[in-house]
Amino acid sequence: MDVKVPYTNSKNADEAFATAKSQITGDYVDKFKVKTDLSYDETGKKIIATGKGFTLTLAFMATECEVSLDLGFLYKPLKGKILETIESKVKKHV
């Protein structure tokens, strides 16, 4: 886990997961010009995005979203900036 984002617009994990799931779609990810496969774990309340050189996991806990980002060697120098952007997007919606 790299970043914890407390819920500001959602009351619990179920509501936050549903909101994030409706926002994070193939169209949303396509704006970043990165080929990404999205998977949704309904029981574990997780959204997992994988692509060439990265895996992003959003795990929805009772009061916060835990963001984990694994990057390939080439992208490691950008990890801080990428996490900052993801954190701001998650804060905005959940």
Rosetta silent file (secondary structure, phi, psi, omega in degrees, C-alpha in Angstrom):
SEQUENCE: MDVKVPYTNSKNADEAFATAKSQITGDYVDKFKVKTDLSYDETGKKIIATGKGFTLTLAFMATECEVSLDLGFLYKPLKGKILETIESKVKKHV
SCORE:     score description
SCORE:     0.000 S_00000001
   1 L     0.000  128.891 -177.738    0.000    0.000    0.000 S_00000001
   2 L  -103.201  -36.380 -176.372    1.413    3.342   -1.079 S_00000001
   3 E  -142.566  141.555  172.299   -1.315    5.860   -0.215 S_00000001
   4 E  -112.142  129.475 -179.245   -4.411    5.912    2.005 S_00000001
   5 E  -119.520  108.769  178.651   -7.231    8.204    0.907 S_00000001
   6 E   -67.281  147.924  179.219   -9.992    8.797    3.497 S_00000001
   7 L   -71.249  134.531  175.033  -13.538    8.977    2.170 S_00000001
   8 L  -117.930  -28.577 -178.669  -14.959   12.488    1.907 S_00000001
   9 L  -110.676   -5.807 -178.303  -17.986   11.928   -0.348 S_00000001
  10 L  -118.410  150.835 -178.716  -18.832    8.328    0.579 S_00000001
  11 L   -88.431  -28.978 -176.350  -20.151    6.894    3.811 S_00000001
  12 L  -155.773 -179.241 -176.446  -18.619    3.421    3.585 S_00000001
  13 H   -63.709  -39.470 -179.592  -16.660    0.979    1.452 S_00000001
  14 H   -60.955  -46.598 -178.945  -19.703   -0.208   -0.514 S_00000001
  15 H   -67.101  -42.594  179.728  -20.659    3.303   -1.560 S_00000001
  16 H   -64.105  -43.264  178.961  -17.050    4.290   -2.360 S_00000001
  17 H   -61.732  -44.881  179.904  -16.490    1.131   -4.431 S_00000001
  18 H   -63.546  -41.177  178.609  -19.697    1.698   -6.406 S_00000001
  19 H   -64.712  -47.225 -179.718  -18.784    5.331   -7.076 S_00000001
  20 H   -63.277  -41.346 -179.580  -15.242    4.483   -8.169 S_00000001
  21 H   -62.390  -37.566  178.906  -16.463    1.635  -10.346 S_00000001
  22 H   -72.645  -26.701 -179.074  -18.862    3.955  -12.157 S_00000001
  23 H   -86.021  -38.291 -175.787  -16.107    6.538  -12.703 S_00000001
  24 L   -92.764   94.200 -179.895  -13.228    4.250  -13.690 S_00000001
  25 L  -121.691  175.268  177.450  -14.248    2.802  -17.017 S_00000001
  26 H   -57.791  -38.367  178.968  -12.409    1.966  -20.189 S_00000001
  27 H   -63.630  -40.532  179.910  -13.259    5.426  -21.572 S_00000001
  28 H   -63.666  -45.893 -178.841  -11.768    7.117  -18.511 S_00000001
  29 H   -68.802  -33.464 -179.645   -8.556    5.128  -18.743 S_00000001
  30 H   -60.332  -26.386  178.880   -8.323    5.682  -22.524 S_00000001
  31 L   -61.278  -25.887 -177.832   -7.755    9.404  -21.907 S_00000001
  32 L   -87.614   -0.531  177.502   -4.308    8.546  -20.541 S_00000001
  33 L    57.879   36.525  178.023   -3.315    6.740  -23.766 S_00000001
  34 L  -125.292  125.002  178.380   -2.229    3.638  -21.859 S_00000001
  35 L   -68.680  121.416 -173.875   -3.586    0.206  -22.742 S_00000001
  36 E  -135.550  138.334  171.408   -5.119   -1.055  -19.514 S_00000001
  37 E  -103.092  124.291  179.232   -7.078   -4.112  -18.433 S_00000001
  38 E  -102.762  138.724  171.788   -9.550   -3.390  -15.643 S_00000001
  39 E  -135.360  147.440 -176.915  -10.921   -6.006  -13.282 S_00000001
  40 E  -120.282  124.018  176.570  -13.377   -5.591  -10.453 S_00000001
  41 E  -102.643   96.561 -175.984  -13.362   -7.778   -7.339 S_00000001
  42 L   -62.352  -43.036 -176.744  -16.884   -7.313   -5.987 S_00000001
  43 L   -72.882  -37.047  179.776  -16.402   -9.413   -2.844 S_00000001
  44 L   -89.880   -2.910 -177.990  -13.026   -7.921   -1.924 S_00000001
  45 L    51.255   59.016  179.441  -14.066   -4.421   -3.016 S_00000001
  46 E  -131.628  145.809  171.140  -11.004   -3.920   -5.210 S_00000001
  47 E  -117.622  127.007 -177.197  -10.379   -2.387   -8.600 S_00000001
  48 E  -122.439  123.781  177.425   -7.268   -3.676  -10.338 S_00000001
  49 E  -115.566  126.449  179.057   -5.795   -2.021  -13.425 S_00000001
  50 E  -126.471  146.914  178.018   -2.921   -3.725  -15.215 S_00000001
  51 E  -157.748 -174.948 -178.367   -0.937   -2.687  -18.224 S_00000001
  52 L   -66.904  109.812  176.398    2.525   -2.907  -19.687 S_00000001
  53 L    89.499    8.683  178.335    4.854   -2.121  -16.797 S_00000001
  54 E  -156.164  156.032  169.118    2.328   -1.409  -14.052 S_00000001
  55 E  -139.862  125.196  178.509   -0.341   -2.748  -11.728 S_00000001
  56 E  -115.588  129.511  178.053   -2.638   -0.385   -9.831 S_00000001
  57 E  -124.273  128.157  172.760   -4.870   -1.661   -7.032 S_00000001
  58 E  -111.399  112.909 -179.339   -7.573    0.351   -5.298 S_00000001
  59 E  -109.390  122.851 -176.018   -8.771   -1.489   -2.189 S_00000001
  60 E   -95.248  110.698 -178.449  -11.838   -0.047   -0.496 S_00000001
  61 L   -97.848 -172.471 -175.744  -11.671   -0.449    3.284 S_00000001
  62 L   -59.671  -43.337 -174.526  -14.160    0.681    5.950 S_00000001
  63 L  -125.479    0.330 -175.443  -13.127    4.358    6.031 S_00000001
  64 E  -156.042  164.085  175.105  -10.506    4.779    3.301 S_00000001
  65 E  -105.917  127.862  177.764   -9.216    3.648   -0.053 S_00000001
  66 E   -99.433  122.037 -177.152   -5.782    2.033   -0.069 S_00000001
  67 E  -104.700  126.061  175.634   -3.878    2.682   -3.293 S_00000001
  68 E  -123.028  133.915 -178.978   -1.035    0.374   -4.335 S_00000001
  69 E  -132.797  118.472  175.097    1.043    0.981   -7.433 S_00000001
  70 E  -107.990  125.087 -178.008    3.665   -1.414   -8.773 S_00000001
  71 E  -119.923  148.259  173.076    5.730   -0.014  -11.614 S_00000001
  72 L   -69.700  167.147 -175.505    8.287   -1.500  -13.936 S_00000001
  73 H   -52.967  -42.009 -176.124   11.845   -0.240  -13.807 S_00000001
  74 H   -63.258  -32.965 -175.065   11.333    2.336  -16.558 S_00000001
  75 H   -95.601   -7.968 -175.830    8.452    4.071  -14.752 S_00000001
  76 H   -52.829  -39.927  179.073    9.787    4.046  -11.162 S_00000001
  77 H   -62.219  -19.344 -178.346   11.069    7.663  -11.301 S_00000001
  78 H   -94.693    0.266 -172.303    7.492    8.793  -12.052 S_00000001
  79 H   -56.678  -45.184 -179.197    5.860    6.939   -9.159 S_00000001
  80 H   -60.278  -45.581 -179.662    5.450    9.987   -6.896 S_00000001
  81 H   -66.892  -40.512  178.823    3.804   12.093   -9.579 S_00000001
  82 H   -64.113  -45.627  179.303    1.543    9.243  -10.691 S_00000001
  83 H   -62.759  -38.428  178.485    0.441    8.547   -7.092 S_00000001
  84 H   -61.017  -43.675  179.408   -0.225   12.239   -6.537 S_00000001
  85 H   -66.122  -44.796  179.236   -2.516   12.329   -9.575 S_00000001
  86 H   -62.839  -43.835  179.964   -4.338    9.135   -8.573 S_00000001
  87 H   -59.377  -43.529 -179.272   -4.782   10.385   -5.008 S_00000001
  88 H   -66.065  -37.213  178.324   -6.351   13.654   -6.193 S_00000001
  89 H   -67.278  -42.092  179.720   -8.751   11.776   -8.516 S_00000001
  90 H   -65.856  -44.431  178.220   -9.809    9.369   -5.769 S_00000001
  91 H   -57.249  -40.670 -177.408  -10.305   12.225   -3.266 S_00000001
  92 H   -61.772  -35.972 -172.674  -12.486   14.060   -5.767 S_00000001
  93 H  -102.871  -34.236 -176.501  -14.927   11.170   -6.186 S_00000001
  94 L  -113.936    0.000    0.000  -14.944    9.082   -3.021 S_00000001
